[in-house]
Amino acid sequence: MISKQHINLTQQHQLFTQIGEVAQDMGTRAFVIGGYVRDLIMERKVSKDIDIVCEGSGIELAKAVSKKLPNTGKVNVYKTYGTAMVRVGDNELEFVGARKESYQKDSRNPIVESGTLEDDQKRRDFTINALAIALNPNEFGTLIDPFDGVEDIQKQLLRTPLAPEQTFSDDPLRMMRAVRFATQLNFTIDHKTHKAIHRMADRIAILSKERIIDELHKILMATKPSLGFLLLHELDLLHRILPELCALKGIEEVEGQKHKDNFYHTFEVVDNICKTTDHLWLRWAALLHDIGKAPTKRFSKKVGWTFHGHEFVGAKMVYELFKRLKMPLNEKMKYVQRLVFMSSRPIVIAEDIVTDAAVRRLVFDAGDLIDDLLLLCEADITTKNPRRFNTYHNNFKIVRQKIIDVEEKDRIRNFQPPVDGAEIMKTFDVGPCREIGLIKDHIKEAILEGVIPNEYEAAYAMMLEKAAELGLDKNKKTNA
Ligand code: CTP
């Protein structure tokens, strides 16, 4: 059934009218299709990436539009895909000719031929993404919805236009996209579609890692990523991508002692941190902060369950995981590694009495990461015991205040020693030697412990004192 519903295209009215006129002059029909239409109908913020489909050559339409419209960039043609991209103002328009797929008798490879709008809509991933709005003057604004996409929007349902097996065979990434849209839009995956994904989960092995990661990033950037990760798990996809997380699942009990389920805990932490930050890599750090717990889990009769060194092991696993998934092995990976490595430090401080020295050491080690580390650790508080929950959060308030106080006094963040190696060598007329390191360390320790302030005079005096103890003589140079 083709709906004759009219959609108000006010937001980009002039642009769409002009495209429709150009298409009309060329004797073709043009439509806006895909995410733009979906978001418009859902009254979400529409994207600046707009997909235009036409019956005929998308590349020719793009060229004609670019000639007619002012404020237009050059036409980028992607011949292999039969698409063309044109920038108009701050919009990126992607033009494509409507296509259908047909199978040759003796080949299983599809050949892509031009087709009608409906042929094209059929080949799209979900009914909610297959909605089109006509742009030609005689039908401007008419919604074309042959697969009841609007109804699915109302029902908050993700459903494939064709049999799901066919839609997912065309591009297995759509299984990941189903989870991503379900997470972003808070939609349910239709029963048949869900079953097909579960059955075909192993097909994601043929996808490039980059495409998978792109979808994972989008899941992580949603308001409540746990929905997506639990769905990935339920659909048998998660262990194919992030087995390190699946390894955290389960609660073991020995002699009546249990540990928490770090799998569900992790997703709670991720949801928590999403309330306080949009930083993608901080969200990744939350996702991976406990991965070292599976390989380090031990039970001892004396202390119960332990995860000794899980931060160190976890940080090493971050590298392996990034490498396997072809994620950047640059400062972003190092950032996640450092946060995972330090992820228990502030908690330990917050549980004990917070001393100035402990705070100084934390700031010294974390440097510029201190604020993100605190956000991560606060998000890590998932206890269901209200008394403990309040105590931990209050302690974090104390830690934060102490950091401000200590920073004002001692400027430990990005610590630069007040007396450096060059000055020590010059003062005692010595070359590089073990004593220089010992003196520098002694001064640094004294500052962190609060024995002396982070100031030149005090550090200089301490240098003289420690040097004398090590047998270095300030007057050697002058005496000689
Ligand atoms: N599409 C598809 N199968 C894919 C990718 C895309 O059928 N594997 C179609 C869908 O109709 C989709 C459109 O191409 O709506 C544009 O794709 P894309 O820009 O990736 O997604 P959007 O739906 O625009 O959503 P978003 O911008 O939020 O990613």
Short mmCIF file of C-alpha atoms and ligand atoms in Angstrom, two decimals:
data_model
loop_
_atom_site.label_atom_id
_atom_site.label_comp_id
_atom_site.label_asym_id
_atom_site.label_seq_id
_atom_site.Cartn_x
_atom_site.Cartn_y
_atom_site.Cartn_z
CA MET A 1 0.00 0.00 0.00
CA ILE A 2 1.42 3.37 -0.99
CA SER A 3 0.65 6.07 1.51
CA LYS A 4 -0.34 9.46 0.14
CA GLN A 5 0.59 11.20 3.35
CA HIS A 6 2.22 14.58 2.87
CA ILE A 7 5.32 15.55 4.76
CA ASN A 8 6.26 19.12 5.48
CA LEU A 9 9.80 19.69 4.22
CA THR A 10 10.17 23.20 5.61
CA GLN A 11 13.66 22.73 7.00
CA GLN A 12 15.32 22.44 3.61
CA HIS A 13 12.36 23.52 1.52
CA GLN A 14 14.21 25.55 -1.07
CA LEU A 15 16.95 23.01 -1.56
CA PHE A 16 14.50 20.15 -2.03
CA THR A 17 12.28 22.21 -4.37
CA GLN A 18 15.27 23.00 -6.56
CA ILE A 19 16.39 19.37 -6.72
CA GLY A 20 12.83 18.37 -7.67
CA GLU A 21 12.79 20.99 -10.46
CA VAL A 22 16.12 19.85 -11.85
CA ALA A 23 14.91 16.22 -11.81
CA GLN A 24 11.68 17.25 -13.56
CA ASP A 25 13.64 19.08 -16.29
CA MET A 26 15.73 15.93 -16.80
CA GLY A 27 12.58 13.85 -17.11
CA THR A 28 13.29 11.85 -13.95
CA ARG A 29 11.88 11.60 -10.42
CA ALA A 30 13.90 12.41 -7.32
CA PHE A 31 13.26 11.51 -3.68
CA VAL A 32 14.83 12.19 -0.34
CA ILE A 33 15.27 8.84 1.39
CA GLY A 34 16.84 7.06 4.37
CA GLY A 35 17.91 8.49 7.72
CA TYR A 36 16.84 12.05 6.91
CA VAL A 37 13.21 11.02 6.34
CA ARG A 38 13.23 8.69 9.35
CA ASP A 39 14.49 11.43 11.66
CA LEU A 40 12.11 14.02 10.19
CA ILE A 41 9.12 11.79 10.88
CA MET A 42 10.40 10.92 14.32
CA GLU A 43 10.90 14.64 15.00
CA ARG A 44 14.54 14.03 15.81
CA LYS A 45 17.30 16.44 14.82
CA VAL A 46 17.85 15.77 11.12
CA SER A 47 21.31 15.14 9.77
CA LYS A 48 23.21 17.34 7.32
CA ASP A 49 23.90 14.17 5.30
CA ILE A 50 20.99 13.86 2.95
CA ASP A 51 20.43 10.87 0.64
CA ILE A 52 18.74 11.57 -2.67
CA VAL A 53 17.63 8.73 -4.91
CA CYS A 54 16.36 9.15 -8.47
CA GLU A 55 15.02 6.94 -11.18
CA GLY A 56 17.94 7.17 -13.61
CA SER A 57 21.53 8.29 -13.08
CA GLY A 58 22.30 9.76 -9.68
CA ILE A 59 25.59 11.07 -11.04
CA GLU A 60 23.89 13.02 -13.85
CA LEU A 61 21.35 14.47 -11.43
CA ALA A 62 24.14 15.52 -9.07
CA LYS A 63 25.95 17.31 -11.90
CA ALA A 64 22.79 19.10 -13.01
CA VAL A 65 21.94 20.14 -9.43
CA SER A 66 25.44 21.46 -8.93
CA LYS A 67 25.11 23.58 -12.11
CA LYS A 68 21.79 25.07 -11.07
CA LEU A 69 22.30 25.72 -7.35
CA PRO A 70 24.47 28.49 -5.93
CA ASN A 71 26.76 27.80 -2.99
CA THR A 72 27.63 24.35 -4.34
CA GLY A 73 30.97 22.53 -4.11
CA LYS A 74 32.40 20.29 -6.80
CA VAL A 75 30.75 16.99 -7.63
CA ASN A 76 32.62 13.99 -6.21
CA VAL A 77 31.82 10.98 -8.32
CA TYR A 78 32.21 7.43 -7.01
CA LYS A 79 31.88 5.43 -10.22
CA THR A 80 32.15 1.99 -8.61
CA TYR A 81 29.13 2.71 -6.46
CA GLY A 82 27.29 4.82 -9.05
CA THR A 83 26.99 7.63 -6.52
CA ALA A 84 27.95 11.29 -6.40
CA MET A 85 28.37 13.64 -3.47
CA VAL A 86 27.78 17.38 -3.63
CA ARG A 87 28.14 19.87 -0.83
CA VAL A 88 25.46 22.57 -0.80
CA GLY A 89 26.04 25.07 1.98
CA ASP A 90 26.65 22.91 5.02
CA ASN A 91 24.66 19.97 3.66
CA GLU A 92 26.25 16.91 2.10
CA LEU A 93 24.00 15.50 -0.56
CA GLU A 94 24.57 11.95 -1.73
CA PHE A 95 22.93 11.10 -5.05
CA VAL A 96 22.27 7.58 -6.23
CA GLY A 97 20.19 6.04 -8.98
CA ALA A 98 17.47 3.61 -7.84
CA ARG A 99 18.75 0.05 -8.13
CA LYS A 100 17.52 -3.46 -8.09
CA GLU A 101 19.44 -6.64 -7.77
CA SER A 102 18.91 -9.63 -9.96
CA TYR A 103 20.70 -12.94 -10.02
CA GLN A 104 22.10 -14.38 -13.24
CA LYS A 105 21.20 -17.97 -13.91
CA ASP A 106 24.67 -19.49 -13.59
CA SER A 107 26.12 -17.12 -11.05
CA ARG A 108 25.40 -16.50 -7.43
CA ASN A 109 26.80 -12.98 -7.78
CA PRO A 110 24.14 -10.33 -7.96
CA ILE A 111 24.25 -7.84 -10.80
CA VAL A 112 23.06 -4.39 -9.93
CA GLU A 113 20.71 -2.85 -12.46
CA SER A 114 18.74 0.36 -12.42
CA GLY A 115 15.25 -0.07 -11.08
CA THR A 116 12.22 1.75 -9.75
CA LEU A 117 12.02 3.55 -6.46
CA GLU A 118 10.29 0.59 -4.88
CA ASP A 119 13.03 -1.79 -6.10
CA ASP A 120 15.48 0.46 -4.31
CA GLN A 121 13.42 0.72 -1.12
CA LYS A 122 13.23 -3.07 -0.93
CA ARG A 123 17.02 -3.35 -0.92
CA ARG A 124 17.42 -1.12 2.11
CA ASP A 125 18.10 -2.33 5.63
CA PHE A 126 15.00 -1.52 7.66
CA THR A 127 11.49 -0.32 6.87
CA ILE A 128 12.11 2.83 8.89
CA ASN A 129 15.10 3.61 6.64
CA ALA A 130 13.24 2.82 3.42
CA LEU A 131 10.86 5.78 3.63
CA ALA A 132 11.05 8.23 0.72
CA ILE A 133 9.58 11.66 0.07
CA ALA A 134 8.97 12.79 -3.52
CA LEU A 135 10.60 16.05 -4.62
CA ASN A 136 9.24 16.65 -8.16
CA PRO A 137 6.86 19.64 -8.35
CA ASN A 138 3.71 17.63 -9.10
CA GLU A 139 4.19 15.30 -6.10
CA PHE A 140 6.41 17.36 -3.78
CA GLY A 141 6.21 16.17 -0.18
CA THR A 142 4.41 12.89 -0.86
CA LEU A 143 5.57 10.14 1.45
CA ILE A 144 6.19 6.81 -0.22
CA ASP A 145 6.07 4.03 2.32
CA PRO A 146 5.47 0.64 0.69
CA PHE A 147 6.70 -1.37 3.71
CA ASP A 148 4.82 0.40 6.49
CA GLY A 149 7.86 2.13 7.89
CA VAL A 150 5.75 4.84 9.54
CA GLU A 151 3.76 2.20 11.37
CA ASP A 152 7.02 0.61 12.51
CA ILE A 153 8.19 3.99 13.78
CA GLN A 154 5.00 4.19 15.80
CA LYS A 155 5.48 0.66 17.08
CA GLN A 156 9.18 1.38 17.71
CA LEU A 157 10.11 -1.66 15.66
CA LEU A 158 13.10 -2.56 13.50
CA ARG A 159 12.04 -4.80 10.67
CA THR A 160 13.60 -5.61 7.30
CA PRO A 161 11.60 -4.81 4.14
CA LEU A 162 12.40 -8.22 2.62
CA ALA A 163 12.88 -11.58 4.32
CA PRO A 164 15.56 -10.79 6.93
CA GLU A 165 17.88 -13.54 5.64
CA GLN A 166 18.06 -11.82 2.28
CA THR A 167 18.56 -8.34 3.73
CA PHE A 168 21.37 -9.60 5.98
CA SER A 169 22.99 -11.67 3.21
CA ASP A 170 23.20 -8.51 1.11
CA ASP A 171 25.19 -6.86 3.89
CA PRO A 172 25.81 -8.61 7.22
CA LEU A 173 26.74 -5.26 8.77
CA ARG A 174 23.01 -4.65 8.95
CA MET A 175 22.91 -7.05 11.91
CA MET A 176 25.14 -4.63 13.78
CA ARG A 177 23.10 -1.72 12.46
CA ALA A 178 19.94 -3.32 13.87
CA VAL A 179 21.51 -3.33 17.32
CA ARG A 180 22.84 0.20 16.86
CA PHE A 181 19.45 1.63 15.81
CA ALA A 182 17.70 -0.31 18.58
CA THR A 183 20.10 1.33 21.06
CA GLN A 184 19.99 4.85 19.61
CA LEU A 185 16.22 4.93 19.11
CA ASN A 186 15.20 2.62 21.95
CA PHE A 187 13.43 0.34 19.46
CA THR A 188 12.77 -3.40 19.59
CA ILE A 189 14.02 -5.76 16.92
CA ASP A 190 11.11 -7.56 15.27
CA HIS A 191 10.88 -11.24 16.20
CA LYS A 192 11.69 -12.67 12.73
CA THR A 193 14.49 -10.19 12.23
CA HIS A 194 15.86 -11.06 15.68
CA LYS A 195 15.77 -14.79 14.92
CA ALA A 196 17.53 -14.29 11.59
CA ILE A 197 20.35 -12.30 13.21
CA HIS A 198 20.81 -14.98 15.83
CA ARG A 199 20.99 -17.64 13.12
CA MET A 200 23.33 -15.66 10.88
CA ALA A 201 25.57 -14.17 13.59
CA ASP A 202 28.69 -15.93 12.28
CA ARG A 203 28.43 -13.92 9.05
CA ILE A 204 29.90 -10.87 10.76
CA ALA A 205 33.26 -12.61 10.37
CA ILE A 206 33.38 -11.46 6.73
CA LEU A 207 33.03 -7.78 7.63
CA SER A 208 35.93 -5.40 7.88
CA LYS A 209 36.84 -4.54 11.45
CA GLU A 210 36.55 -0.85 10.67
CA ARG A 211 32.85 -1.15 9.79
CA ILE A 212 32.14 -3.14 12.95
CA ILE A 213 33.99 -0.64 15.12
CA ASP A 214 32.08 2.22 13.55
CA GLU A 215 28.86 0.67 14.77
CA LEU A 216 30.35 -0.06 18.20
CA HIS A 217 31.35 3.59 18.50
CA LYS A 218 27.77 4.59 17.73
CA ILE A 219 26.41 2.16 20.31
CA LEU A 220 28.84 3.57 22.86
CA MET A 221 27.81 7.11 22.02
CA ALA A 222 24.12 6.35 22.68
CA THR A 223 22.44 7.52 25.88
CA LYS A 224 22.25 3.99 27.29
CA PRO A 225 24.83 1.73 25.61
CA SER A 226 24.02 -1.22 27.89
CA LEU A 227 20.92 -1.82 25.76
CA GLY A 228 23.15 -2.41 22.75
CA PHE A 229 25.76 -4.55 24.48
CA LEU A 230 23.17 -6.79 26.09
CA LEU A 231 21.42 -7.12 22.75
CA LEU A 232 24.70 -8.00 21.04
CA HIS A 233 25.16 -10.66 23.68
CA GLU A 234 21.64 -11.99 23.30
CA LEU A 235 22.11 -12.18 19.52
CA ASP A 236 25.33 -14.17 19.83
CA LEU A 237 27.36 -11.31 18.32
CA LEU A 238 29.24 -9.95 21.33
CA HIS A 239 31.65 -12.85 21.86
CA ARG A 240 32.64 -12.60 18.19
CA ILE A 241 33.73 -9.00 18.69
CA LEU A 242 34.61 -8.51 22.34
CA PRO A 243 35.18 -11.95 23.93
CA GLU A 244 37.06 -10.20 26.75
CA LEU A 245 33.74 -8.82 28.00
CA CYS A 246 31.91 -12.13 27.75
CA ALA A 247 34.66 -13.72 29.85
CA LEU A 248 33.54 -11.50 32.74
CA LYS A 249 30.11 -13.08 32.85
CA GLY A 250 28.94 -15.13 35.77
CA ILE A 251 29.22 -15.35 39.52
CA GLU A 252 31.27 -18.06 41.13
CA GLU A 253 30.71 -19.25 44.65
CA VAL A 254 33.25 -21.08 46.75
CA GLU A 255 32.68 -21.84 50.44
CA GLY A 256 29.75 -19.46 50.50
CA GLN A 257 31.77 -16.57 49.09
CA LYS A 258 30.69 -14.90 45.86
CA HIS A 259 32.08 -12.14 43.69
CA LYS A 260 29.96 -9.70 41.70
CA ASP A 261 29.09 -10.35 38.05
CA ASN A 262 31.59 -8.08 36.34
CA PHE A 263 29.85 -8.43 32.99
CA TYR A 264 26.64 -6.67 34.07
CA HIS A 265 28.60 -4.38 36.38
CA THR A 266 30.66 -3.17 33.39
CA PHE A 267 27.56 -2.09 31.46
CA GLU A 268 26.21 -0.29 34.50
CA VAL A 269 29.50 1.61 34.71
CA VAL A 270 29.27 2.49 31.01
CA ASP A 271 25.70 3.77 31.40
CA ASN A 272 26.78 5.77 34.44
CA ILE A 273 29.68 7.45 32.69
CA CYS A 274 27.48 8.34 29.73
CA LYS A 275 25.53 10.62 32.05
CA THR A 276 28.63 12.70 32.67
CA THR A 277 30.68 12.62 29.45
CA ASP A 278 30.43 12.47 25.66
CA HIS A 279 34.10 11.56 25.37
CA LEU A 280 34.19 8.43 23.19
CA TRP A 281 37.49 7.12 24.54
CA LEU A 282 36.51 7.67 28.15
CA ARG A 283 33.43 5.58 27.41
CA TRP A 284 35.73 2.93 25.92
CA ALA A 285 37.82 3.04 29.10
CA ALA A 286 34.66 2.40 31.14
CA LEU A 287 33.79 -0.54 28.87
CA LEU A 288 37.22 -2.09 29.25
CA HIS A 289 38.15 -1.07 32.80
CA ASP A 290 37.59 -4.54 34.28
CA ILE A 291 38.68 -6.83 31.41
CA GLY A 292 41.76 -7.89 33.34
CA LYS A 293 39.52 -9.44 36.00
CA ALA A 294 38.76 -12.63 34.08
CA PRO A 295 42.36 -13.83 33.72
CA THR A 296 43.38 -12.71 37.23
CA LYS A 297 40.48 -14.15 39.21
CA ARG A 298 41.60 -16.35 42.12
CA PHE A 299 40.03 -17.73 45.26
CA SER A 300 41.90 -17.91 48.50
CA LYS A 301 40.54 -19.33 51.71
CA LYS A 302 41.90 -16.39 53.68
CA VAL A 303 40.68 -13.41 51.65
CA GLY A 304 38.06 -14.82 49.30
CA TRP A 305 37.96 -13.71 45.67
CA THR A 306 40.82 -11.57 44.40
CA PHE A 307 41.76 -9.98 41.07
CA HIS A 308 45.34 -9.01 41.87
CA GLY A 309 47.04 -7.01 39.16
CA HIS A 310 43.93 -6.90 36.99
CA GLU A 311 44.59 -3.25 36.11
CA PHE A 312 48.05 -4.08 34.75
CA VAL A 313 46.82 -7.16 32.88
CA GLY A 314 43.78 -5.21 31.65
CA ALA A 315 45.96 -2.42 30.26
CA LYS A 316 48.00 -4.99 28.32
CA MET A 317 44.78 -6.53 27.01
CA VAL A 318 43.64 -3.11 25.77
CA TYR A 319 46.58 -3.08 23.37
CA GLU A 320 45.79 -6.57 22.05
CA LEU A 321 42.12 -5.72 21.69
CA PHE A 322 42.77 -2.46 19.83
CA LYS A 323 45.22 -4.25 17.54
CA ARG A 324 42.81 -7.08 16.78
CA LEU A 325 39.96 -4.70 16.02
CA LYS A 326 42.18 -2.41 13.96
CA MET A 327 41.52 0.52 16.24
CA PRO A 328 44.10 3.31 16.45
CA LEU A 329 47.27 2.28 18.28
CA ASN A 330 48.10 5.91 19.03
CA GLU A 331 47.53 8.26 21.95
CA LYS A 332 43.85 7.24 22.08
CA MET A 333 44.80 3.66 22.87
CA LYS A 334 47.37 4.88 25.41
CA TYR A 335 44.72 7.06 27.02
CA VAL A 336 42.39 4.05 27.45
CA GLN A 337 45.31 1.94 28.70
CA ARG A 338 46.33 4.48 31.31
CA LEU A 339 42.79 4.85 32.60
CA VAL A 340 42.36 1.08 32.84
CA PHE A 341 45.72 0.83 34.57
CA MET A 342 44.76 3.46 37.14
CA SER A 343 41.10 2.56 37.43
CA SER A 344 41.30 1.30 41.04
CA ARG A 345 43.54 4.00 42.47
CA PRO A 346 41.03 6.69 43.45
CA ILE A 347 38.63 4.07 44.82
CA VAL A 348 41.26 2.86 47.23
CA ILE A 349 41.85 6.43 48.35
CA ALA A 350 38.15 7.11 48.70
CA GLU A 351 37.66 4.03 50.85
CA ASP A 352 40.41 5.05 53.28
CA ILE A 353 41.05 8.26 55.10
CA VAL A 354 42.14 10.69 52.42
CA THR A 355 45.61 12.00 53.19
CA ASP A 356 47.23 14.90 51.34
CA ALA A 357 50.16 12.68 50.39
CA ALA A 358 47.88 10.07 48.77
CA VAL A 359 46.11 12.80 46.80
CA ARG A 360 49.42 14.33 45.68
CA ARG A 361 50.62 10.91 44.47
CA LEU A 362 47.39 10.33 42.59
CA VAL A 363 47.61 13.70 40.84
CA PHE A 364 51.31 13.10 40.11
CA ASP A 365 50.59 9.73 38.48
CA ALA A 366 47.42 10.71 36.64
CA GLY A 367 48.61 14.13 35.40
CA ASP A 368 46.07 15.57 32.99
CA LEU A 369 43.99 12.41 33.18
CA ILE A 370 42.97 13.09 36.76
CA ASP A 371 39.54 14.56 35.96
CA ASP A 372 38.60 11.73 33.57
CA LEU A 373 39.92 9.16 36.04
CA LEU A 374 37.69 10.55 38.77
CA LEU A 375 34.66 10.44 36.47
CA LEU A 376 35.46 6.82 35.66
CA CYS A 377 35.82 5.89 39.31
CA GLU A 378 32.63 7.61 40.34
CA ALA A 379 30.82 5.78 37.53
CA ASP A 380 32.32 2.57 38.94
CA ILE A 381 30.22 2.91 42.10
CA THR A 382 27.37 0.52 41.37
CA THR A 383 26.70 -0.81 44.87
CA LYS A 384 23.02 -1.30 45.61
CA ASN A 385 23.61 -0.62 49.29
CA PRO A 386 22.46 3.01 49.76
CA ARG A 387 24.67 3.56 52.80
CA ARG A 388 27.80 2.47 50.95
CA PHE A 389 26.76 4.34 47.83
CA ASN A 390 26.52 7.59 49.77
CA THR A 391 29.73 7.01 51.68
CA TYR A 392 31.71 6.39 48.46
CA HIS A 393 30.26 9.42 46.73
CA ASN A 394 30.94 11.62 49.75
CA ASN A 395 34.49 10.36 49.88
CA PHE A 396 34.92 11.30 46.23
CA LYS A 397 33.73 14.81 47.08
CA ILE A 398 36.47 14.95 49.69
CA VAL A 399 39.04 13.65 47.20
CA ARG A 400 37.99 16.30 44.66
CA GLN A 401 38.24 19.10 47.23
CA LYS A 402 41.64 17.84 48.38
CA ILE A 403 42.85 17.82 44.79
CA ILE A 404 41.90 21.48 44.44
CA ASP A 405 43.62 22.38 47.73
CA VAL A 406 46.77 20.40 47.01
CA GLU A 407 46.97 21.73 43.45
CA GLU A 408 46.69 25.30 44.65
CA LYS A 409 49.56 24.74 47.04
CA ASP A 410 51.85 22.38 45.20
CA ARG A 411 50.96 22.26 41.47
CA ILE A 412 51.61 18.55 41.14
CA ARG A 413 49.73 18.04 37.88
CA ASN A 414 52.31 17.77 35.07
CA PHE A 415 55.01 17.95 37.71
CA GLN A 416 58.30 19.56 36.69
CA PRO A 417 61.06 19.06 39.27
CA PRO A 418 62.02 22.45 40.79
CA VAL A 419 65.67 21.34 40.66
CA ASP A 420 66.48 19.36 37.55
CA GLY A 421 69.30 17.01 36.53
CA ALA A 422 71.19 19.69 34.62
CA GLU A 423 71.33 21.92 37.69
CA ILE A 424 72.51 19.07 39.91
CA MET A 425 75.30 18.19 37.45
CA LYS A 426 76.36 21.83 37.19
CA THR A 427 76.34 22.40 40.95
CA PHE A 428 78.54 19.40 41.66
CA ASP A 429 80.48 19.43 38.41
CA VAL A 430 79.63 15.84 37.60
CA GLY A 431 78.43 14.09 34.48
CA PRO A 432 75.39 11.81 34.26
CA CYS A 433 75.55 9.33 37.15
CA ARG A 434 73.41 7.29 39.50
CA GLU A 435 73.53 9.99 42.21
CA ILE A 436 71.61 12.48 40.03
CA GLY A 437 68.65 10.09 39.82
CA LEU A 438 68.78 9.43 43.57
CA ILE A 439 68.76 13.15 44.42
CA LYS A 440 65.91 13.89 41.99
CA ASP A 441 63.87 11.01 43.39
CA HIS A 442 64.52 12.10 46.95
CA ILE A 443 63.26 15.63 46.20
CA LYS A 444 60.21 14.35 44.34
CA GLU A 445 59.31 11.96 47.17
CA ALA A 446 59.70 14.75 49.76
CA ILE A 447 57.34 16.99 47.78
CA LEU A 448 54.75 14.25 47.30
CA GLU A 449 54.91 13.33 50.98
CA GLY A 450 54.52 16.98 51.94
CA VAL A 451 57.91 17.14 53.71
CA ILE A 452 58.84 20.19 51.64
CA PRO A 453 56.73 22.48 49.42
CA ASN A 454 57.07 22.30 45.62
CA GLU A 455 59.42 25.31 45.58
CA TYR A 456 62.92 26.03 44.37
CA GLU A 457 64.59 27.12 47.64
CA ALA A 458 63.35 24.14 49.62
CA ALA A 459 64.26 21.73 46.84
CA TYR A 460 67.72 23.29 46.47
CA ALA A 461 68.39 22.90 50.19
CA MET A 462 67.25 19.30 50.04
CA MET A 463 69.53 18.67 47.06
CA LEU A 464 72.54 19.89 49.08
CA GLU A 465 71.56 17.74 52.02
CA LYS A 466 71.08 14.55 49.97
CA ALA A 467 74.22 15.22 47.90
CA ALA A 468 76.32 15.51 51.04
CA GLU A 469 74.91 12.20 52.22
CA LEU A 470 75.97 10.66 48.88
CA GLY A 471 79.46 12.16 49.11
CA LEU A 472 79.07 14.85 46.47
CA ASP A 473 80.85 18.11 47.26
CA LYS A 474 79.46 21.44 46.04
CA ASN A 475 82.82 23.13 46.48
CA LYS A 476 84.71 20.52 44.53
CA LYS A 477 84.65 22.65 41.38
CA THR A 478 85.83 25.81 43.12
CA ASN A 479 88.32 23.90 45.28
CA ALA A 480 89.88 22.15 42.29
N1 CTP B 1 21.60 1.54 4.13
C1 CTP B 1 21.31 0.20 3.99
N2 CTP B 1 22.20 -0.74 4.40
C2 CTP B 1 23.39 -0.38 4.94
C3 CTP B 1 23.69 0.98 5.10
C4 CTP B 1 22.76 1.91 4.69
O1 CTP B 1 20.23 -0.14 3.50
N3 CTP B 1 24.25 -1.31 5.31
C5 CTP B 1 20.62 2.54 3.63
C6 CTP B 1 19.51 2.86 4.62
O2 CTP B 1 18.36 3.17 3.86
C7 CTP B 1 20.01 4.10 5.32
C8 CTP B 1 20.74 4.82 4.20
O3 CTP B 1 21.28 3.78 3.39
O4 CTP B 1 18.98 4.88 5.86
C9 CTP B 1 21.83 5.76 4.65
O5 CTP B 1 22.76 5.07 5.43
P1 CTP B 1 23.57 5.73 6.63
O6 CTP B 1 23.94 7.11 6.27
O7 CTP B 1 24.64 4.78 7.02
O8 CTP B 1 22.55 5.69 7.83
P2 CTP B 1 21.34 6.61 8.21
O9 CTP B 1 20.10 5.81 8.14
O10 CTP B 1 21.37 7.89 7.44
O11 CTP B 1 21.55 6.87 9.75
P3 CTP B 1 22.80 7.55 10.51
O12 CTP B 1 23.11 8.80 9.80
O13 CTP B 1 22.24 7.73 11.90
O14 CTP B 1 23.89 6.52 10.48
#
